[in-house]
PDB file of C-alpha atoms in Angstrom:
ATOM      1  CA  PRO A 512      73.001  36.477  93.453  1.00  0.00           C
ATOM      2  CA  ASP A 513      74.271  40.006  92.784  1.00  0.00           C
ATOM      3  CA  LEU A 514      75.100  40.420  96.473  1.00  0.00           C
ATOM      4  CA  GLU A 515      77.157  37.213  96.725  1.00  0.00           C
ATOM      5  CA  GLY A 516      80.653  38.102  97.919  1.00  0.00           C
ATOM      6  CA  LYS A 517      79.890  41.822  98.162  1.00  0.00           C
ATOM      7  CA  ASN A 518      80.607  43.857 101.276  1.00  0.00           C
ATOM      8  CA  VAL A 519      79.252  47.212 100.008  1.00  0.00           C
ATOM      9  CA  LEU A 520      75.827  48.106  98.596  1.00  0.00           C
ATOM     10  CA  ALA A 521      75.192  51.580  97.147  1.00  0.00           C
ATOM     11  CA  LEU A 522      71.665  52.623  96.112  1.00  0.00           C
ATOM     12  CA  ASP A 523      72.503  55.598  93.901  1.00  0.00           C
ATOM     13  CA  GLU A 524      70.124  58.415  92.859  1.00  0.00           C
ATOM     14  CA  PHE A 525      67.024  56.820  94.419  1.00  0.00           C
ATOM     15  CA  PRO A 526      64.562  59.492  95.605  1.00  0.00           C
ATOM     16  CA  LEU A 527      64.820  60.213  99.313  1.00  0.00           C
ATOM     17  CA  SER A 528      61.227  61.336  99.582  1.00  0.00           C
ATOM     18  CA  LEU A 529      57.916  61.240  97.762  1.00  0.00           C
ATOM     19  CA  GLY A 530      56.072  64.451  98.566  1.00  0.00           C
ATOM     20  CA  SER A 531      56.413  64.982 102.322  1.00  0.00           C
ATOM     21  CA  ALA A 532      57.021  61.270 103.084  1.00  0.00           C
ATOM     22  CA  TYR A 533      60.375  59.546 103.396  1.00  0.00           C
ATOM     23  CA  LEU A 534      60.839  57.004 100.624  1.00  0.00           C
ATOM     24  CA  ILE A 535      64.340  55.548 100.860  1.00  0.00           C
ATOM     25  CA  LEU A 536      67.044  56.263 103.435  1.00  0.00           C
ATOM     26  CA  PRO A 537      70.516  54.867 104.316  1.00  0.00           C
ATOM     27  CA  HIS A 538      69.128  52.152 106.609  1.00  0.00           C
ATOM     28  CA  ASP A 539      67.356  50.639 103.573  1.00  0.00           C
ATOM     29  CA  ALA A 540      70.731  49.934 101.963  1.00  0.00           C
ATOM     30  CA  LEU A 541      72.370  48.854 105.232  1.00  0.00           C
ATOM     31  CA  PHE A 542      69.659  46.666 106.753  1.00  0.00           C
ATOM     32  CA  GLY A 543      67.336  46.003 103.798  1.00  0.00           C
ATOM     33  CA  PRO A 544      69.131  42.929 102.373  1.00  0.00           C
ATOM     34  CA  GLY A 545      69.272  41.176 105.753  1.00  0.00           C
ATOM     35  CA  LEU A 546      65.610  41.916 106.506  1.00  0.00           C
ATOM     36  CA  PHE A 547      64.471  40.881 103.042  1.00  0.00           C
ATOM     37  CA  TYR A 548      66.402  37.641 102.692  1.00  0.00           C
ATOM     38  CA  GLY A 549      66.440  36.667 106.360  1.00  0.00           C
ATOM     39  CA  ARG A 550      68.286  33.537 107.282  1.00  0.00           C
ATOM     40  CA  SER A 551      68.339  32.286 103.672  1.00  0.00           C
ATOM     41  CA  PHE A 552      71.190  34.656 102.837  1.00  0.00           C
ATOM     42  CA  SER A 553      74.275  35.511 104.906  1.00  0.00           C
ATOM     43  CA  LEU A 554      75.885  38.922 104.514  1.00  0.00           C
ATOM     44  CA  PRO A 555      79.632  39.125 105.183  1.00  0.00           C
ATOM     45  CA  PRO A 556      80.869  40.649 108.449  1.00  0.00           C
ATOM     46  CA  GLY A 557      81.262  44.386 108.192  1.00  0.00           C
ATOM     47  CA  PHE A 558      78.734  44.755 105.374  1.00  0.00           C
ATOM     48  CA  VAL A 559      77.849  48.421 104.725  1.00  0.00           C
ATOM     49  CA  GLY A 560      75.326  50.202 102.575  1.00  0.00           C
ATOM     50  CA  ASP A 561      74.330  53.734 101.691  1.00  0.00           C
ATOM     51  CA  VAL A 562      72.118  55.790  99.338  1.00  0.00           C
ATOM     52  CA  SER A 563      75.026  57.755  97.839  1.00  0.00           C
ATOM     53  CA  SER A 564      78.386  56.880  96.409  1.00  0.00           C
ATOM     54  CA  ALA A 565      81.188  58.227  94.232  1.00  0.00           C
ATOM     55  CA  PRO A 566      83.643  56.148  92.229  1.00  0.00           C
ATOM     56  CA  ALA A 567      87.356  55.869  92.951  1.00  0.00           C
ATOM     57  CA  PRO A 568      90.223  54.332  90.984  1.00  0.00           C
ATOM     58  CA  ALA A 569      90.680  51.633  93.625  1.00  0.00           C
ATOM     59  CA  GLY A 570      87.480  51.327  95.652  1.00  0.00           C
ATOM     60  CA  ILE A 571      84.393  53.387  96.329  1.00  0.00           C
ATOM     61  CA  PHE A 572      83.361  56.420  98.406  1.00  0.00           C
ATOM     62  CA  LEU A 573      80.125  56.283 100.451  1.00  0.00           C
ATOM     63  CA  ASN A 574      78.307  58.933 102.492  1.00  0.00           C
ATOM     64  CA  THR A 575      78.828  61.459  99.719  1.00  0.00           C
ATOM     65  CA  LEU A 576      75.374  63.093  99.683  1.00  0.00           C
ATOM     66  CA  THR A 577      75.994  66.448 101.401  1.00  0.00           C
ATOM     67  CA  ARG A 578      72.293  66.851 102.279  1.00  0.00           C
ATOM     68  CA  LEU A 579      72.645  63.894 104.661  1.00  0.00           C
ATOM     69  CA  TYR A 580      76.308  63.890 105.678  1.00  0.00           C
ATOM     70  CA  GLY A 581      77.674  67.394 105.137  1.00  0.00           C
ATOM     71  CA  VAL A 582      80.852  68.077 103.217  1.00  0.00           C
ATOM     72  CA  SER A 583      83.244  65.950 105.275  1.00  0.00           C
ATOM     73  CA  GLY A 584      81.250  62.847 106.247  1.00  0.00           C
ATOM     74  CA  PHE A 585      82.323  60.643 103.356  1.00  0.00           C
ATOM     75  CA  ARG A 586      84.051  57.262 103.817  1.00  0.00           C
ATOM     76  CA  TYR A 587      86.520  55.509 101.537  1.00  0.00           C
ATOM     77  CA  TYR A 588      86.369  51.698 101.088  1.00  0.00           C
ATOM     78  CA  PRO A 589      89.382  50.190  99.294  1.00  0.00           C
ATOM     79  CA  THR A 590      87.469  47.249  97.807  1.00  0.00           C
ATOM     80  CA  ALA A 591      86.203  46.023  94.451  1.00  0.00           C
ATOM     81  CA  LYS A 592      83.512  43.921  96.144  1.00  0.00           C
ATOM     82  CA  PHE A 593      80.634  46.376  95.816  1.00  0.00           C
ATOM     83  CA  LEU A 594      77.249  46.423  94.140  1.00  0.00           C
ATOM     84  CA  VAL A 595      75.989  49.744  92.808  1.00  0.00           C
ATOM     85  CA  VAL A 596      72.268  49.940  91.959  1.00  0.00           C
ATOM     86  CA  ARG A 597      71.331  53.166  90.164  1.00  0.00           C
ATOM     87  CA  PHE A 598      67.774  54.480  89.969  1.00  0.00           C
ATOM     88  CA  THR A 599      66.751  55.321  86.380  1.00  0.00           C
ATOM     89  CA  GLY A 600      63.064  56.214  86.790  1.00  0.00           C
ATOM     90  CA  TRP A 601      59.564  54.933  87.477  1.00  0.00           C
ATOM     91  CA  GLU A 602      57.633  52.228  85.653  1.00  0.00           C
ATOM     92  CA  SER A 603      53.990  51.584  86.666  1.00  0.00           C
ATOM     93  CA  GLY A 604      54.709  52.815  90.171  1.00  0.00           C
ATOM     94  CA  ARG A 605      57.845  50.661  90.625  1.00  0.00           C
ATOM     95  CA  PHE A 606      61.511  51.497  90.715  1.00  0.00           C
ATOM     96  CA  ARG A 607      63.392  51.102  87.441  1.00  0.00           C
ATOM     97  CA  TYR A 608      67.144  50.652  87.968  1.00  0.00           C
ATOM     98  CA  GLU A 609      70.403  49.338  86.551  1.00  0.00           C
ATOM     99  CA  LYS A 610      72.980  47.207  88.382  1.00  0.00           C
ATOM    100  CA  ASN A 611      76.686  47.993  88.364  1.00  0.00           C
ATOM    101  CA  PRO A 612      76.479  50.582  85.555  1.00  0.00           C
ATOM    102  CA  PRO A 613      79.784  51.550  83.940  1.00  0.00           C
ATOM    103  CA  PRO A 614      81.565  53.770  86.484  1.00  0.00           C
ATOM    104  CA  ARG A 615      81.426  57.489  85.791  1.00  0.00           C
ATOM    105  CA  LEU A 616      84.961  58.194  87.020  1.00  0.00           C
ATOM    106  CA  PRO A 617      85.435  61.942  86.464  1.00  0.00           C
ATOM    107  CA  TYR A 618      89.167  61.901  87.123  1.00  0.00           C
ATOM    108  CA  GLU A 619      92.238  59.712  86.877  1.00  0.00           C
ATOM    109  CA  ILE A 620      95.518  59.457  88.735  1.00  0.00           C
ATOM    110  CA  VAL A 621      98.171  60.265  86.098  1.00  0.00           C
ATOM    111  CA  SER A 622     101.110  59.675  88.424  1.00  0.00           C
ATOM    112  CA  SER A 623     101.879  59.309  92.118  1.00  0.00           C
ATOM    113  CA  ALA A 624     104.969  58.861  94.199  1.00  0.00           C
ATOM    114  CA  VAL A 625     105.630  58.637  97.900  1.00  0.00           C
ATOM    115  CA  LYS A 626     108.866  59.031  99.897  1.00  0.00           C
ATOM    116  CA  PRO A 627     109.213  58.470 103.642  1.00  0.00           C
ATOM    117  CA  GLN A 628     109.623  61.774 105.400  1.00  0.00           C
ATOM    118  CA  PRO A 629     108.784  62.672 109.001  1.00  0.00           C
ATOM    119  CA  GLY A 630     107.016  65.903 109.752  1.00  0.00           C
ATOM    120  CA  SER A 631     103.632  67.549 110.075  1.00  0.00           C
ATOM    121  CA  PHE A 632     101.280  68.476 107.245  1.00  0.00           C
ATOM    122  CA  ALA A 633     102.743  70.990 104.789  1.00  0.00           C
ATOM    123  CA  VAL A 634     101.926  71.860 101.178  1.00  0.00           C
ATOM    124  CA  HIS A 635     104.995  72.466  99.046  1.00  0.00           C
ATOM    125  CA  ARG A 636     103.234  73.103  95.752  1.00  0.00           C
ATOM    126  CA  VAL A 637      99.824  72.997  94.045  1.00  0.00           C
ATOM    127  CA  ALA A 638      99.464  73.811  90.372  1.00  0.00           C
ATOM    128  CA  ALA A 639      96.608  73.559  87.896  1.00  0.00           C
ATOM    129  CA  ARG A 640      96.306  74.081  84.146  1.00  0.00           C
ATOM    130  CA  ARG A 641      93.876  73.471  81.318  1.00  0.00           C
ATOM    131  CA  GLU A 642      94.463  70.788  78.752  1.00  0.00           C
ATOM    132  CA  GLY A 643      91.582  70.736  76.306  1.00  0.00           C
ATOM    133  CA  SER A 644      88.412  70.000  78.273  1.00  0.00           C
ATOM    134  CA  ASP A 645      90.451  68.535  81.158  1.00  0.00           C
ATOM    135  CA  THR A 646      92.185  70.148  84.120  1.00  0.00           C
ATOM    136  CA  ILE A 647      95.583  68.885  85.227  1.00  0.00           C
ATOM    137  CA  VAL A 648      96.268  69.260  88.953  1.00  0.00           C
ATOM    138  CA  SER A 649      99.652  68.588  90.575  1.00  0.00           C
ATOM    139  CA  VAL A 650     100.194  68.420  94.340  1.00  0.00           C
ATOM    140  CA  ASP A 651     103.344  68.074  96.421  1.00  0.00           C
ATOM    141  CA  LEU A 652     102.863  67.816 100.165  1.00  0.00           C
ATOM    142  CA  ASP A 653     103.922  66.236 103.450  1.00  0.00           C
ATOM    143  CA  ALA A 654     101.316  64.303 105.434  1.00  0.00           C
ATOM    144  CA  GLN A 655     101.054  61.856 108.282  1.00  0.00           C
ATOM    145  CA  LEU A 656      98.223  59.326 107.809  1.00  0.00           C
ATOM    146  CA  SER A 657      96.497  57.246 110.436  1.00  0.00           C
ATOM    147  CA  PRO A 658      96.520  53.461 109.973  1.00  0.00           C
ATOM    148  CA  ASN A 659      94.033  52.135 107.376  1.00  0.00           C
ATOM    149  CA  THR A 660      93.581  55.559 105.755  1.00  0.00           C
ATOM    150  CA  CYS A 661      94.431  57.043 102.373  1.00  0.00           C
ATOM    151  CA  LEU A 662      95.270  60.562 101.226  1.00  0.00           C
ATOM    152  CA  THR A 663      92.162  62.084  99.681  1.00  0.00           C
ATOM    153  CA  ALA A 664      90.866  65.537  98.847  1.00  0.00           C
ATOM    154  CA  THR A 665      87.692  67.387  97.942  1.00  0.00           C
ATOM    155  CA  LEU A 666      87.864  70.013  95.199  1.00  0.00           C
ATOM    156  CA  SER A 667      86.092  73.352  94.908  1.00  0.00           C
ATOM    157  CA  TYR A 668      86.022  75.926  92.135  1.00  0.00           C
ATOM    158  CA  PHE A 669      85.777  79.686  92.521  1.00  0.00           C
ATOM    159  CA  HIS A 670      82.435  80.967  91.221  1.00  0.00           C
ATOM    160  CA  HIS A 671      80.642  84.275  91.874  1.00  0.00           C
ATOM    161  CA  GLY A 672      82.893  85.234  94.767  1.00  0.00           C
ATOM    162  CA  ALA A 673      82.872  81.885  96.607  1.00  0.00           C
ATOM    163  CA  PHE A 674      84.115  78.326  96.302  1.00  0.00           C
ATOM    164  CA  ASP A 675      81.576  75.670  95.245  1.00  0.00           C
ATOM    165  CA  LEU A 676      82.229  71.988  95.854  1.00  0.00           C
ATOM    166  CA  TRP A 677      82.813  69.705  92.886  1.00  0.00           C
ATOM    167  CA  GLY A 678      80.370  66.854  92.477  1.00  0.00           C
ATOM    168  CA  ARG A 679      77.184  65.742  90.762  1.00  0.00           C
ATOM    169  CA  VAL A 680      74.023  67.730  91.412  1.00  0.00           C
ATOM    170  CA  GLU A 681      71.041  65.350  91.537  1.00  0.00           C
ATOM    171  CA  PRO A 682      67.402  66.465  91.232  1.00  0.00           C
ATOM    172  CA  GLU A 683      65.672  66.603  94.634  1.00  0.00           C
ATOM    173  CA  ARG A 684      68.768  65.188  96.376  1.00  0.00           C
ATOM    174  CA  GLY A 685      71.283  68.001  96.051  1.00  0.00           C
ATOM    175  CA  LEU A 686      75.031  67.633  95.709  1.00  0.00           C
ATOM    176  CA  ASN A 687      76.607  64.197  95.548  1.00  0.00           C
ATOM    177  CA  LEU A 688      80.213  65.016  96.444  1.00  0.00           C
ATOM    178  CA  GLN A 689      83.099  63.637  94.380  1.00  0.00           C
ATOM    179  CA  PRO A 690      86.163  63.195  96.603  1.00  0.00           C
ATOM    180  CA  VAL A 691      89.403  62.321  94.830  1.00  0.00           C
ATOM    181  CA  LEU A 692      91.947  59.718  95.771  1.00  0.00           C
ATOM    182  CA  LEU A 693      95.467  61.137  95.464  1.00  0.00           C
ATOM    183  CA  ARG A 694      97.171  57.738  95.461  1.00  0.00           C
ATOM    184  CA  ALA A 695      95.806  54.197  95.229  1.00  0.00           C
ATOM    185  CA  PRO A 696      96.264  52.418  98.593  1.00  0.00           C
ATOM    186  CA  SER A 697      99.327  50.239  99.028  1.00  0.00           C
ATOM    187  CA  PRO A 698     100.385  48.285 102.149  1.00  0.00           C
ATOM    188  CA  ASP A 699     103.964  49.378 101.517  1.00  0.00           C
ATOM    189  CA  ASP A 700     103.256  53.113 101.752  1.00  0.00           C
ATOM    190  CA  PRO A 701     104.698  54.834 104.826  1.00  0.00           C
ATOM    191  CA  GLN A 702     102.308  56.645 107.126  1.00  0.00           C
ATOM    192  CA  SER A 703     104.507  59.736 107.273  1.00  0.00           C
ATOM    193  CA  ALA A 704     105.750  60.786 103.857  1.00  0.00           C
ATOM    194  CA  ARG A 705     106.086  63.305 101.087  1.00  0.00           C
ATOM    195  CA  TRP A 706     103.335  62.721  98.523  1.00  0.00           C
ATOM    196  CA  VAL A 707     103.590  63.879  94.910  1.00  0.00           C
ATOM    197  CA  SER A 708     100.558  63.257  92.676  1.00  0.00           C
ATOM    198  CA  THR A 709      99.173  64.458  89.362  1.00  0.00           C
ATOM    199  CA  LEU A 710      95.437  64.191  88.574  1.00  0.00           C
ATOM    200  CA  ARG A 711      93.494  64.640  85.350  1.00  0.00           C
ATOM    201  CA  LEU A 712      90.022  66.061  86.043  1.00  0.00           C
ATOM    202  CA  HIS A 713      87.508  65.502  83.269  1.00  0.00           C
ATOM    203  CA  ASP A 714      85.095  68.384  82.551  1.00  0.00           C
ATOM    204  CA  PHE A 715      86.032  70.353  85.656  1.00  0.00           C
ATOM    205  CA  PRO A 716      84.234  73.719  85.531  1.00  0.00           C
ATOM    206  CA  ARG A 717      86.123  76.381  83.626  1.00  0.00           C
ATOM    207  CA  MET A 718      86.748  78.748  86.529  1.00  0.00           C
ATOM    208  CA  PRO A 719      89.819  80.806  87.454  1.00  0.00           C
ATOM    209  CA  ARG A 720      90.776  79.088  90.738  1.00  0.00           C
ATOM    210  CA  LEU A 721      90.422  75.821  92.567  1.00  0.00           C
ATOM    211  CA  ARG A 722      90.764  74.779  96.181  1.00  0.00           C
ATOM    212  CA  LEU A 723      91.740  71.422  97.610  1.00  0.00           C
ATOM    213  CA  ASP A 724      90.805  70.302 101.123  1.00  0.00           C
ATOM    214  CA  PHE A 725      92.987  67.345 102.131  1.00  0.00           C
ATOM    215  CA  PHE A 726      91.817  64.462 104.307  1.00  0.00           C
ATOM    216  CA  ALA A 727      92.989  61.130 105.650  1.00  0.00           C
ATOM    217  CA  ALA A 728      89.980  58.946 104.839  1.00  0.00           C
ATOM    218  CA  GLY A 729      89.084  55.302 105.338  1.00  0.00           C
ATOM    219  CA  PRO A 730      86.199  52.993 106.158  1.00  0.00           C
ATOM    220  CA  ASP A 731      86.209  53.127 109.943  1.00  0.00           C
ATOM    221  CA  ARG A 732      85.591  56.795 110.810  1.00  0.00           C
ATOM    222  CA  SER A 733      84.890  60.205 109.352  1.00  0.00           C
ATOM    223  CA  PRO A 734      87.758  61.792 107.390  1.00  0.00           C
ATOM    224  CA  GLU A 735      90.507  63.521 109.354  1.00  0.00           C
ATOM    225  CA  PRO A 736      91.024  67.076 108.007  1.00  0.00           C
ATOM    226  CA  LEU A 737      94.675  67.771 107.200  1.00  0.00           C
ATOM    227  CA  GLY A 738      94.705  71.217 105.568  1.00  0.00           C
ATOM    228  CA  ARG A 739      93.889  73.071 102.375  1.00  0.00           C
ATOM    229  CA  ALA A 740      95.506  74.881  99.460  1.00  0.00           C
ATOM    230  CA  GLU A 741      94.424  77.055  96.537  1.00  0.00           C
ATOM    231  CA  ALA A 742      95.789  77.574  93.047  1.00  0.00           C
ATOM    232  CA  ALA A 743      95.009  79.580  89.948  1.00  0.00           C
ATOM    233  CA  ILE A 744      94.025  77.473  86.930  1.00  0.00           C
ATOM    234  CA  GLU A 745      96.381  78.407  84.132  1.00  0.00           C
ATOM    235  CA  PRO A 746      94.863  78.479  80.606  1.00  0.00           C
TER     236      PRO A 746
END
């Protein structure tokens, strides 16, 4: 019943291997429900599944485990029809899990505006400052988006002479990337525009600089790289 009406299944934090043997992989999330239920249950057309996800204000990111997909293999699905199943441990040799746990959204879109404007990708301004335990990031840029894509970014913080990607480090699985959505999708948004957004990042590492890599991301293909920008984080 939990899968009724859902078009996305995410099996989060399940172990990928047990010793040297594979235990759970992306095809278990994608094909498992159909194989298990057979003809007694019909999955909707375009059903997708994965073993990693990251929350978004208006949808969900899949393919976020960098060990499997690299740093730019994520997909964005603008839908609320998803089931997240999170592994919580073992119990007598069986998986223990929770279904649709409260989302751990580590950022919020404070404001966003868009104005039609032709032209290629260009960053007018990126600024960042501390506000208590949060980091406020403002971006102002021009971008042309492909149809059915949204403006997204990955964030990195400067640490020990290099930039490290922002995400959730999971035992035995590595980094689960946390892309950010710079504006919730709207059918009225122009594809070529000037985008101005402000984000509040919760518990972003207290480092001196950050970097944003911008992408046009959607459900149908890997993200399209647009460009990058850096900024000092003001105290």
